[in-house]
Short mmCIF file of C-alpha atoms and ligand atoms in Angstrom, two decimals:
data_model
loop_
_atom_site.label_atom_id
_atom_site.label_comp_id
_atom_site.label_asym_id
_atom_site.label_seq_id
_atom_site.Cartn_x
_atom_site.Cartn_y
_atom_site.Cartn_z
CA MET A 988 14.45 21.95 23.04
CA LEU A 989 16.19 19.66 20.57
CA GLU A 990 19.91 19.09 20.74
CA LEU A 991 22.16 17.21 18.34
CA LYS A 992 25.51 16.23 19.77
CA ASN A 993 28.25 15.01 17.44
CA LEU A 994 25.66 13.48 15.18
CA THR A 995 27.38 11.37 12.55
CA LYS A 996 25.84 9.46 9.71
CA TYR A 997 27.35 7.01 7.29
CA TYR A 998 25.62 5.43 4.34
CA GLY A 999 27.56 2.21 4.15
CA LYS A 1000 31.19 3.32 4.34
CA ARG A 1001 30.42 6.79 3.06
CA LEU A 1002 30.45 9.59 5.62
CA ILE A 1003 27.56 11.97 4.98
CA LEU A 1004 27.22 13.92 8.24
CA ASP A 1005 30.32 14.51 10.35
CA ASN A 1006 29.85 15.48 14.00
CA ILE A 1007 26.93 17.83 13.64
CA ASN A 1008 26.12 19.92 16.72
CA LEU A 1009 22.95 21.93 16.86
CA THR A 1010 20.55 23.31 19.43
CA VAL A 1011 17.01 24.16 18.47
CA ASN A 1012 15.23 26.10 21.19
CA ASP A 1013 11.48 25.97 21.61
CA GLY A 1014 9.73 28.34 19.27
CA GLU A 1015 12.78 28.88 17.12
CA ILE A 1016 13.18 28.45 13.41
CA VAL A 1017 16.41 26.82 12.37
CA SER A 1018 17.27 26.42 8.74
CA ILE A 1019 19.66 23.90 7.33
CA VAL A 1020 21.32 25.15 4.18
CA GLY A 1021 24.01 23.94 1.84
CA PRO A 1022 24.65 22.76 -1.67
CA SER A 1023 23.06 19.72 -3.24
CA GLY A 1024 24.42 16.51 -1.81
CA GLY A 1025 25.42 18.24 1.41
CA GLY A 1026 23.29 15.95 3.52
CA LYS A 1027 20.43 18.31 4.37
CA THR A 1028 17.74 15.77 3.66
CA THR A 1029 19.75 13.08 5.41
CA LEU A 1030 19.98 15.21 8.56
CA LEU A 1031 16.25 15.85 8.47
CA ARG A 1032 15.60 12.13 8.06
CA CYS A 1033 17.79 11.40 11.08
CA ILE A 1034 15.94 13.95 13.19
CA SER A 1035 12.52 12.69 12.12
CA GLY A 1036 13.41 9.06 12.70
CA LEU A 1037 13.40 7.86 9.11
CA GLU A 1038 17.12 7.01 9.29
CA SER A 1039 19.18 5.70 12.15
CA ILE A 1040 22.22 7.70 13.18
CA SER A 1041 25.66 6.12 13.15
CA SER A 1042 26.93 7.85 16.28
CA GLY A 1043 26.27 10.86 18.44
CA GLU A 1044 23.24 11.81 20.45
CA ILE A 1045 19.87 13.38 20.04
CA LEU A 1046 18.30 15.00 23.12
CA ILE A 1047 14.85 16.38 23.61
CA ASP A 1048 14.44 18.65 26.62
CA ALA A 1049 17.83 17.41 27.82
CA SER A 1050 16.93 13.72 27.84
CA PRO A 1051 18.23 11.24 25.29
CA PHE A 1052 15.82 10.48 22.50
CA ASP A 1053 15.98 8.00 19.67
CA PRO A 1054 13.58 9.15 16.98
CA TYR A 1055 14.39 6.07 14.88
CA ARG A 1056 12.98 3.70 17.49
CA ASN A 1057 10.52 5.93 19.27
CA THR A 1058 6.98 4.74 18.79
CA THR A 1059 5.23 6.73 21.49
CA ASN A 1060 2.92 9.55 20.59
CA GLU A 1061 4.91 12.09 22.54
CA SER A 1062 7.72 14.04 20.97
CA VAL A 1063 6.29 13.61 17.53
CA ILE A 1064 8.50 15.18 14.91
CA GLY A 1065 6.25 16.33 12.09
CA VAL A 1066 7.54 16.27 8.54
CA VAL A 1067 6.42 18.13 5.45
CA PHE A 1068 8.05 16.23 2.62
CA GLN A 1069 9.41 17.82 -0.50
CA GLU A 1070 6.82 15.96 -2.60
CA PHE A 1071 4.23 16.31 0.21
CA GLN A 1072 3.33 12.60 0.05
CA LEU A 1073 -0.35 13.11 0.68
CA PHE A 1074 -2.42 9.94 0.56
CA PRO A 1075 -4.02 10.10 -2.89
CA HIS A 1076 -6.98 7.86 -2.06
CA LEU A 1077 -8.10 9.95 0.91
CA SER A 1078 -9.87 13.30 0.88
CA VAL A 1079 -8.12 16.29 2.39
CA LEU A 1080 -10.10 15.88 5.60
CA ASP A 1081 -9.32 12.15 5.81
CA ASN A 1082 -5.64 12.82 5.13
CA ILE A 1083 -5.60 15.06 8.18
CA THR A 1084 -7.81 13.01 10.50
CA LEU A 1085 -6.39 9.55 9.74
CA ALA A 1086 -3.52 9.62 12.21
CA PRO A 1087 -5.38 11.44 15.01
CA LYS A 1088 -8.11 8.82 14.76
CA MET A 1089 -5.91 5.75 14.41
CA VAL A 1090 -2.96 6.75 16.55
CA LEU A 1091 -4.22 9.29 19.08
CA LYS A 1092 -7.58 7.48 19.24
CA HIS A 1093 -9.54 10.68 18.86
CA GLY A 1094 -13.20 10.23 18.05
CA LYS A 1095 -14.34 11.06 14.54
CA ALA A 1096 -16.16 14.21 15.64
CA LYS A 1097 -13.23 15.63 17.58
CA ALA A 1098 -10.71 14.71 14.87
CA GLU A 1099 -12.82 16.39 12.22
CA GLU A 1100 -13.46 19.47 14.30
CA ASP A 1101 -9.73 19.89 14.97
CA ALA A 1102 -8.93 19.26 11.31
CA GLN A 1103 -11.46 21.86 10.22
CA LYS A 1104 -9.84 24.41 12.53
CA LEU A 1105 -6.47 23.67 10.96
CA LEU A 1106 -7.94 23.95 7.47
CA ASP A 1107 -9.50 27.29 8.34
CA ARG A 1108 -6.22 28.47 9.82
CA LEU A 1109 -4.41 27.55 6.59
CA SER A 1110 -7.07 29.12 4.34
CA LEU A 1111 -8.27 25.74 3.09
CA GLY A 1112 -11.59 25.97 4.89
CA ASN A 1113 -13.74 24.69 2.04
CA LYS A 1114 -11.29 22.15 0.60
CA GLY A 1115 -11.86 19.30 3.04
CA HIS A 1116 -13.86 17.13 0.67
CA LEU A 1117 -11.42 17.39 -2.26
CA TYR A 1118 -8.83 14.78 -3.19
CA PRO A 1119 -5.14 15.62 -3.44
CA TYR A 1120 -5.12 15.46 -7.25
CA GLN A 1121 -7.65 18.30 -7.26
CA LEU A 1122 -5.33 20.69 -5.41
CA SER A 1123 -2.60 23.06 -6.55
CA GLY A 1124 0.96 22.58 -5.33
CA GLY A 1125 0.63 25.29 -2.70
CA GLN A 1126 -2.63 23.84 -1.43
CA LYS A 1127 -1.12 20.37 -1.23
CA GLN A 1128 1.71 21.76 0.82
CA ARG A 1129 -0.68 23.38 3.26
CA VAL A 1130 -2.61 20.13 3.58
CA ALA A 1131 0.68 18.39 4.34
CA ILE A 1132 1.35 21.02 7.01
CA ALA A 1133 -2.14 20.60 8.47
CA ARG A 1134 -1.72 16.82 8.49
CA ALA A 1135 1.55 17.13 10.40
CA LEU A 1136 0.14 19.70 12.83
CA ALA A 1137 -2.84 17.50 13.63
CA MET A 1138 -0.47 15.19 15.51
CA ASN A 1139 0.62 18.03 17.84
CA PRO A 1140 4.25 17.70 16.87
CA LYS A 1141 6.96 19.04 19.11
CA ILE A 1142 8.89 20.14 16.07
CA LEU A 1143 7.80 20.60 12.49
CA CYS A 1144 10.36 19.88 9.78
CA TYR A 1145 10.22 20.90 6.12
CA ASP A 1146 12.32 19.58 3.28
CA GLU A 1147 12.76 22.23 0.58
CA PRO A 1148 9.39 23.90 1.14
CA THR A 1149 9.93 26.32 -1.74
CA SER A 1150 11.32 23.97 -4.37
CA ALA A 1151 8.08 22.49 -5.69
CA LEU A 1152 6.30 25.83 -5.77
CA ASP A 1153 5.81 28.72 -8.11
CA PRO A 1154 8.27 31.48 -7.12
CA ALA A 1155 5.27 33.71 -6.40
CA LEU A 1156 4.25 31.33 -3.62
CA ARG A 1157 7.60 31.61 -1.89
CA GLN A 1158 6.43 34.65 0.03
CA GLU A 1159 3.28 32.82 1.08
CA VAL A 1160 5.24 29.92 2.58
CA GLU A 1161 7.50 32.37 4.33
CA ASP A 1162 4.51 34.13 5.89
CA LEU A 1163 2.98 30.84 6.92
CA ILE A 1164 6.14 29.56 8.59
CA LEU A 1165 6.53 32.86 10.44
CA SER A 1166 2.91 32.84 11.56
CA LEU A 1167 3.31 29.30 12.94
CA LYS A 1168 6.30 30.60 14.81
CA ARG A 1169 4.13 33.25 16.40
CA ASP A 1170 1.92 30.39 17.63
CA GLY A 1171 5.01 28.95 19.27
CA MET A 1172 5.81 26.16 16.82
CA THR A 1173 9.42 25.02 16.69
CA GLN A 1174 10.48 24.55 13.09
CA ILE A 1175 13.41 23.16 11.12
CA VAL A 1176 13.56 24.14 7.48
CA VAL A 1177 15.87 22.49 4.98
CA THR A 1178 16.50 24.62 1.93
CA HIS A 1179 19.17 25.51 -0.57
CA ASP A 1180 17.55 28.94 -0.96
CA VAL A 1181 19.80 31.08 1.24
CA PRO A 1182 17.85 34.37 0.99
CA PHE A 1183 14.70 32.50 1.98
CA ALA A 1184 16.53 30.92 4.89
CA GLU A 1185 17.83 34.30 6.01
CA ASN A 1186 14.34 35.75 6.02
CA ILE A 1187 12.85 33.11 8.29
CA ALA A 1188 15.60 31.66 10.42
CA ASP A 1189 16.76 32.47 13.90
CA LYS A 1190 19.71 30.22 13.29
CA MET A 1191 21.34 28.65 10.27
CA LEU A 1192 23.23 25.39 10.02
CA LYS A 1193 25.43 24.97 6.97
CA VAL A 1194 26.21 21.50 5.71
CA LYS A 1195 28.42 20.73 2.74
CA PRO A 1196 29.36 17.60 0.83
CA LEU A 1197 32.24 15.76 2.44
CA GLU A 1198 35.24 14.53 0.52
CA ASP A 1199 35.71 10.77 0.57
CA MET B 72 -37.12 -25.75 -27.96
CA THR B 73 -38.64 -28.42 -25.79
CA TYR B 74 -35.27 -30.18 -25.94
CA ILE B 75 -33.56 -27.07 -24.63
CA LEU B 76 -36.00 -26.82 -21.73
CA GLU B 77 -35.57 -30.51 -21.12
CA ILE B 78 -31.80 -30.40 -20.62
CA LEU B 79 -31.64 -26.92 -19.11
CA PRO B 80 -32.10 -28.11 -15.49
CA SER B 81 -29.11 -30.43 -15.69
CA LEU B 82 -27.01 -27.71 -17.30
CA LEU B 83 -28.02 -25.25 -14.60
CA ASP B 84 -27.08 -27.82 -11.99
CA GLY B 85 -23.67 -28.01 -13.59
CA ALA B 86 -23.48 -24.23 -13.73
CA LYS B 87 -24.26 -24.12 -10.02
CA LEU B 88 -21.26 -26.28 -9.25
CA THR B 89 -19.09 -24.23 -11.59
CA LEU B 90 -20.13 -21.06 -9.75
CA GLU B 91 -19.59 -22.63 -6.35
CA ILE B 92 -16.05 -23.55 -7.26
CA PHE B 93 -15.58 -20.10 -8.73
CA PHE B 94 -16.75 -18.25 -5.62
CA TRP B 95 -14.92 -20.37 -3.08
CA THR B 96 -11.74 -20.06 -5.11
CA ILE B 97 -12.09 -16.27 -5.21
CA ILE B 98 -12.83 -16.10 -1.50
CA GLY B 99 -9.84 -18.28 -0.67
CA SER B 100 -7.28 -17.18 -3.20
CA ILE B 101 -7.53 -13.39 -3.07
CA PRO B 102 -6.70 -13.12 0.65
CA LEU B 103 -4.08 -15.84 0.19
CA GLY B 104 -2.60 -13.93 -2.73
CA LEU B 105 -2.52 -10.70 -0.73
CA LEU B 106 -0.74 -12.36 2.20
CA VAL B 107 1.74 -14.13 -0.06
CA GLY B 108 2.24 -10.86 -1.96
CA LEU B 109 3.12 -9.11 1.31
CA GLY B 110 5.48 -12.00 2.10
CA LEU B 111 7.15 -11.70 -1.30
CA ILE B 112 8.17 -8.10 -0.56
CA SER B 113 9.11 -8.77 3.07
CA LYS B 114 12.67 -8.42 4.21
CA ILE B 115 12.71 -11.82 5.87
CA LYS B 116 14.75 -13.92 3.47
CA PRO B 117 13.51 -17.47 4.31
CA ILE B 118 9.88 -16.40 3.93
CA LYS B 119 10.68 -14.75 0.63
CA TYR B 120 12.54 -17.78 -0.76
CA PHE B 121 9.84 -20.17 0.32
CA LEU B 122 7.05 -18.06 -1.18
CA ASN B 123 8.98 -17.50 -4.40
CA PHE B 124 9.33 -21.26 -4.67
CA TYR B 125 5.60 -21.72 -4.11
CA VAL B 126 4.71 -19.17 -6.78
CA TRP B 127 7.21 -20.68 -9.21
CA LEU B 128 5.81 -24.15 -8.65
CA MET B 129 2.19 -23.13 -9.09
CA ARG B 130 2.75 -20.96 -12.13
CA GLY B 131 5.30 -23.26 -13.72
CA THR B 132 3.13 -26.37 -13.88
CA PRO B 133 -0.28 -26.84 -15.49
CA LEU B 134 -3.32 -26.42 -13.30
CA LEU B 135 -4.64 -29.64 -14.82
CA LEU B 136 -1.59 -31.52 -13.53
CA GLN B 137 -2.09 -29.98 -10.08
CA LEU B 138 -5.70 -31.09 -10.01
CA ILE B 139 -4.83 -34.65 -11.01
CA PHE B 140 -1.93 -34.65 -8.58
CA VAL B 141 -4.10 -33.64 -5.64
CA PHE B 142 -6.99 -35.97 -6.41
CA TYR B 143 -5.37 -39.04 -7.94
CA GLY B 144 -1.74 -38.57 -6.92
CA LEU B 145 -1.78 -37.87 -3.21
CA PRO B 146 -3.89 -40.90 -2.27
CA THR B 147 -1.21 -43.21 -3.74
CA LEU B 148 1.01 -42.11 -0.86
CA GLN B 149 -1.05 -44.42 1.29
CA GLN B 150 1.42 -47.19 0.51
CA PHE B 151 3.91 -45.11 2.53
CA HIS B 152 1.32 -44.64 5.26
CA ILE B 153 0.76 -41.00 4.36
CA HIS B 154 -2.94 -40.34 4.26
CA ILE B 155 -3.84 -37.29 2.23
CA VAL B 156 -7.13 -38.06 0.59
CA PHE B 157 -9.44 -35.35 -0.62
CA GLY B 158 -12.96 -35.72 -1.88
CA ARG B 159 -13.44 -34.58 -5.47
CA TYR B 160 -14.87 -31.23 -4.48
CA ASP B 161 -12.28 -30.48 -1.79
CA ALA B 162 -9.47 -31.55 -4.10
CA ALA B 163 -10.73 -29.12 -6.72
CA LEU B 164 -10.94 -26.23 -4.24
CA PHE B 165 -7.55 -27.04 -2.74
CA ALA B 166 -5.83 -27.05 -6.13
CA PHE B 167 -7.65 -23.98 -7.43
CA ILE B 168 -7.05 -21.85 -4.34
CA LEU B 169 -3.35 -22.72 -4.25
CA ASN B 170 -2.96 -22.14 -7.96
CA TYR B 171 -4.90 -18.89 -8.18
CA GLY B 172 -3.38 -17.70 -4.90
CA ALA B 173 0.00 -17.81 -6.62
CA TYR B 174 -1.18 -15.79 -9.61
CA PHE B 175 -2.84 -13.24 -7.36
CA ALA B 176 0.29 -13.08 -5.21
CA GLU B 177 2.37 -12.04 -8.21
CA ILE B 178 -0.20 -9.40 -9.11
CA PHE B 179 -0.30 -8.07 -5.54
CA ARG B 180 3.48 -8.09 -5.35
CA GLY B 181 3.62 -5.81 -8.37
CA GLY B 182 0.93 -3.56 -6.93
CA LEU B 183 2.58 -3.38 -3.53
CA GLN B 184 5.91 -2.48 -5.09
CA SER B 185 4.35 0.35 -7.02
CA ILE B 186 3.34 2.20 -3.85
CA PRO B 187 6.01 4.88 -3.42
CA LYS B 188 8.31 4.59 -0.43
CA GLY B 189 7.25 8.11 0.54
CA GLN B 190 3.77 6.85 1.38
CA TYR B 191 5.21 4.48 3.96
CA GLU B 192 7.46 7.23 5.28
CA SER B 193 4.70 9.75 5.72
CA ALA B 194 2.64 7.09 7.49
CA LYS B 195 5.62 6.35 9.71
CA VAL B 196 6.17 9.96 10.77
CA LEU B 197 2.46 10.12 11.53
CA ARG B 198 3.11 7.20 13.88
CA LEU B 199 0.94 4.67 12.09
CA SER B 200 2.01 1.11 12.80
CA TYR B 201 3.02 -1.28 10.02
CA TRP B 202 -0.37 -2.99 9.90
CA GLN B 203 -2.27 0.29 10.14
CA THR B 204 -0.23 1.53 7.20
CA ILE B 205 -0.86 -1.61 5.19
CA ARG B 206 -4.56 -1.55 5.94
CA THR B 207 -5.39 2.12 5.49
CA ILE B 208 -2.75 3.41 3.08
CA VAL B 209 -1.33 0.55 1.08
CA ILE B 210 -4.14 -1.93 0.44
CA PRO B 211 -6.72 0.60 -0.80
CA GLN B 212 -4.21 1.98 -3.29
CA VAL B 213 -3.02 -1.46 -4.33
CA PHE B 214 -6.56 -2.61 -5.01
CA LYS B 215 -7.09 0.15 -7.51
CA ILE B 216 -3.80 -0.65 -9.24
CA VAL B 217 -4.32 -4.41 -9.46
CA LEU B 218 -8.01 -4.38 -10.28
CA PRO B 219 -7.62 -4.79 -14.07
CA SER B 220 -5.18 -7.71 -13.70
CA ILE B 221 -7.28 -9.34 -11.00
CA GLY B 222 -10.24 -8.94 -13.32
CA ASN B 223 -8.44 -10.86 -16.08
CA GLU B 224 -7.69 -13.71 -13.73
CA ILE B 225 -11.27 -13.79 -12.52
CA ILE B 226 -12.53 -14.19 -16.08
CA ASN B 227 -9.91 -16.91 -16.61
CA LEU B 228 -11.12 -18.66 -13.51
CA VAL B 229 -14.69 -18.89 -14.81
CA LYS B 230 -13.33 -20.85 -17.76
CA ASP B 231 -10.60 -22.75 -15.90
CA SER B 232 -13.18 -24.11 -13.50
CA SER B 233 -14.16 -26.49 -16.32
CA LEU B 234 -10.92 -28.37 -15.64
CA VAL B 235 -12.63 -30.06 -12.68
CA TYR B 236 -14.17 -32.26 -15.39
CA VAL B 237 -11.04 -34.38 -15.23
CA ILE B 238 -11.57 -35.42 -11.64
CA GLY B 239 -15.15 -36.36 -12.30
CA LEU B 240 -17.05 -33.41 -10.89
CA GLY B 241 -20.40 -32.63 -12.45
CA ASP B 242 -19.77 -29.09 -13.57
CA LEU B 243 -21.33 -27.20 -16.45
CA LEU B 244 -19.05 -28.64 -19.10
CA ARG B 245 -19.63 -32.21 -17.98
CA ALA B 246 -23.39 -31.68 -17.93
CA GLY B 247 -23.22 -30.49 -21.53
CA ASN B 248 -20.95 -33.26 -22.67
CA VAL B 249 -23.09 -35.93 -21.06
CA ALA B 250 -26.17 -34.64 -22.85
CA THR B 251 -24.33 -34.38 -26.16
CA SER B 252 -23.05 -37.93 -26.17
CA ARG B 253 -26.37 -39.32 -24.93
CA ASP B 254 -28.59 -37.49 -27.40
CA VAL B 255 -26.06 -37.11 -30.23
CA THR B 256 -26.69 -33.42 -30.77
CA LEU B 257 -24.63 -30.25 -30.72
CA VAL B 258 -27.26 -28.25 -28.86
CA PRO B 259 -26.07 -28.91 -25.29
CA LEU B 260 -22.53 -27.82 -26.11
CA LEU B 261 -23.81 -24.65 -27.75
CA MET B 262 -25.84 -23.95 -24.63
CA VAL B 263 -22.80 -24.56 -22.46
CA GLY B 264 -20.89 -22.04 -24.56
CA ALA B 265 -23.72 -19.54 -24.21
CA ILE B 266 -23.83 -19.96 -20.42
CA TYR B 267 -20.06 -19.40 -20.16
CA LEU B 268 -20.38 -16.30 -22.33
CA LEU B 269 -23.19 -15.04 -20.14
CA LEU B 270 -21.18 -15.64 -16.96
CA THR B 271 -18.06 -13.92 -18.26
CA ALA B 272 -20.15 -11.01 -19.51
CA ILE B 273 -21.75 -10.58 -16.09
CA PHE B 274 -18.41 -10.68 -14.28
CA THR B 275 -16.86 -8.28 -16.76
CA LEU B 276 -19.70 -5.88 -16.07
CA ILE B 277 -19.32 -6.18 -12.30
CA LEU B 278 -15.58 -5.59 -12.57
CA LYS B 279 -16.13 -2.49 -14.70
CA LYS B 280 -18.48 -1.18 -12.02
CA ILE B 281 -15.88 -1.75 -9.31
CA GLU B 282 -13.19 -0.07 -11.40
CA LYS B 283 -15.49 2.87 -11.86
CA HIS B 284 -16.06 3.07 -8.14
CA TYR B 285 -12.30 3.38 -7.67
CA SER B 286 -11.94 6.17 -10.20
CA TYR B 287 -12.81 8.82 -7.60
CA TYR B 288 -9.10 9.61 -7.27
CA LYS B 289 -6.09 9.57 -9.55
N1 ATP C 1410 19.68 6.01 1.04
C1 ATP C 1410 20.91 6.43 0.69
N2 ATP C 1410 21.91 5.53 0.52
C2 ATP C 1410 23.14 5.93 0.19
N3 ATP C 1410 23.50 7.20 -0.01
C3 ATP C 1410 22.56 8.15 0.13
C4 ATP C 1410 21.22 7.81 0.48
N4 ATP C 1410 20.50 8.95 0.56
C5 ATP C 1410 21.36 9.95 0.26
N5 ATP C 1410 22.61 9.48 0.01
C6 ATP C 1410 23.78 10.28 -0.29
O1 ATP C 1410 24.00 11.17 0.76
C7 ATP C 1410 24.43 12.43 0.28
C8 ATP C 1410 23.57 13.51 0.87
O2 ATP C 1410 22.26 13.39 0.30
P1 ATP C 1410 21.08 14.33 0.74
O3 ATP C 1410 19.90 13.91 -0.01
O4 ATP C 1410 21.00 14.35 2.22
O5 ATP C 1410 21.59 15.74 0.22
P2 ATP C 1410 20.81 17.11 0.16
O6 ATP C 1410 21.67 18.10 0.86
O7 ATP C 1410 19.43 16.96 0.66
O8 ATP C 1410 20.82 17.41 -1.39
P3 ATP C 1410 19.69 18.16 -2.27
O9 ATP C 1410 19.86 19.61 -2.07
O10 ATP C 1410 20.05 17.75 -3.67
O11 ATP C 1410 18.36 17.64 -1.84
C9 ATP C 1410 24.38 12.36 -1.24
O12 ATP C 1410 25.70 12.19 -1.70
C10 ATP C 1410 23.57 11.13 -1.52
O13 ATP C 1410 24.04 10.49 -2.66
MG1 MG C 1411 17.49 17.08 -0.20
#
């Protein structure tokens, strides 16, 4: 369970997030919606440890947790970036196995076996040897998801998972997120697409731009 | 023809020294350039200022001056009881590595800055440490980006190595010049030119091969 208590974020003197409170239960999907500039990405970056918070608290399973400074391999918060940010010089398989090998110290054989299972699960079974530039947008996104899942994250976060995709693929992402939920994955989805959010989310958090 | 065969050994001796200086400079200055390049983009201000000064100094003064300074200049400090005396060969390597290190540093700085911030961020959320990220994500991508510019400098270095002439090292150019003034003929200098052309052609070819190796991704 992830809890945000009075989470506040300033960029310089500018208040972006004002006392956000949110509880994300295990296995739930929470979506964060709101207009552009509302601070959705900023909130996701705070949760995933890419930005420090200005005040407030983040708790995981009721104990305080600082994702910004955490360097352990527990409580990993996985992130699927809007632009995916795959490593262009590594094959799909190497993209996925890099962190398990280097960080979790898994052997090559185990890392590759696990990665192959993830690829199969995400219908990318035969794509392991390709490089990111050889993939479609939807395939890149699924590789990004596989790469995040390979670290056994406690929570998986997405920033605008539908924005870089063909509208026809929207349904596919929706199905995928829901099927990960059935496996018990806790997910946070940032989107400005309210109907999409309504279809997947157990809970919605609305953020809006703050007046200065 | 017999004349060519006669002077060839001395020219090849010179070429050997030229190549030695070339290789040691590459081996010293590329890692130096990479480290300085990392320092140039670091957030630690004093390191950055110091390295910027170093790069400015090395690129803002002639390599020939640096060579003369190291070999003839530094020993004059002995009158102040500062003993920095290099042999000819060491002086040449010292000056070349420092000078080329600065040029490579600028090239690496540009390459490092062209790696999108998102690459560092996705490495960070995957829990890779700073050095793991640099080693496995950043450097391989930077190498591909900087390869053409590094290649230019490498070709320059083949030719610049002839500057060691001025501190009395017996490189290829000196070997040719000695033969020319002794035998009063143009042939040795033409041969020197041909050997330089051959060397630059070989290195150009090798660099093209390496670039091709890196074209497996876009
Ligand atoms: N690094 C930063 N420094 C300063 N201000 C920032 C920074 N990143 C974002 N902001 C500001 O914070 C506000 C919220 O930005 P954020 O990207 O979180 O919005 P968003 O809800 O994700 O918008 P969008 O739907 O367009 O992606 C914006 O006004 C933005 O200008
Ligand atoms: Mg955003």
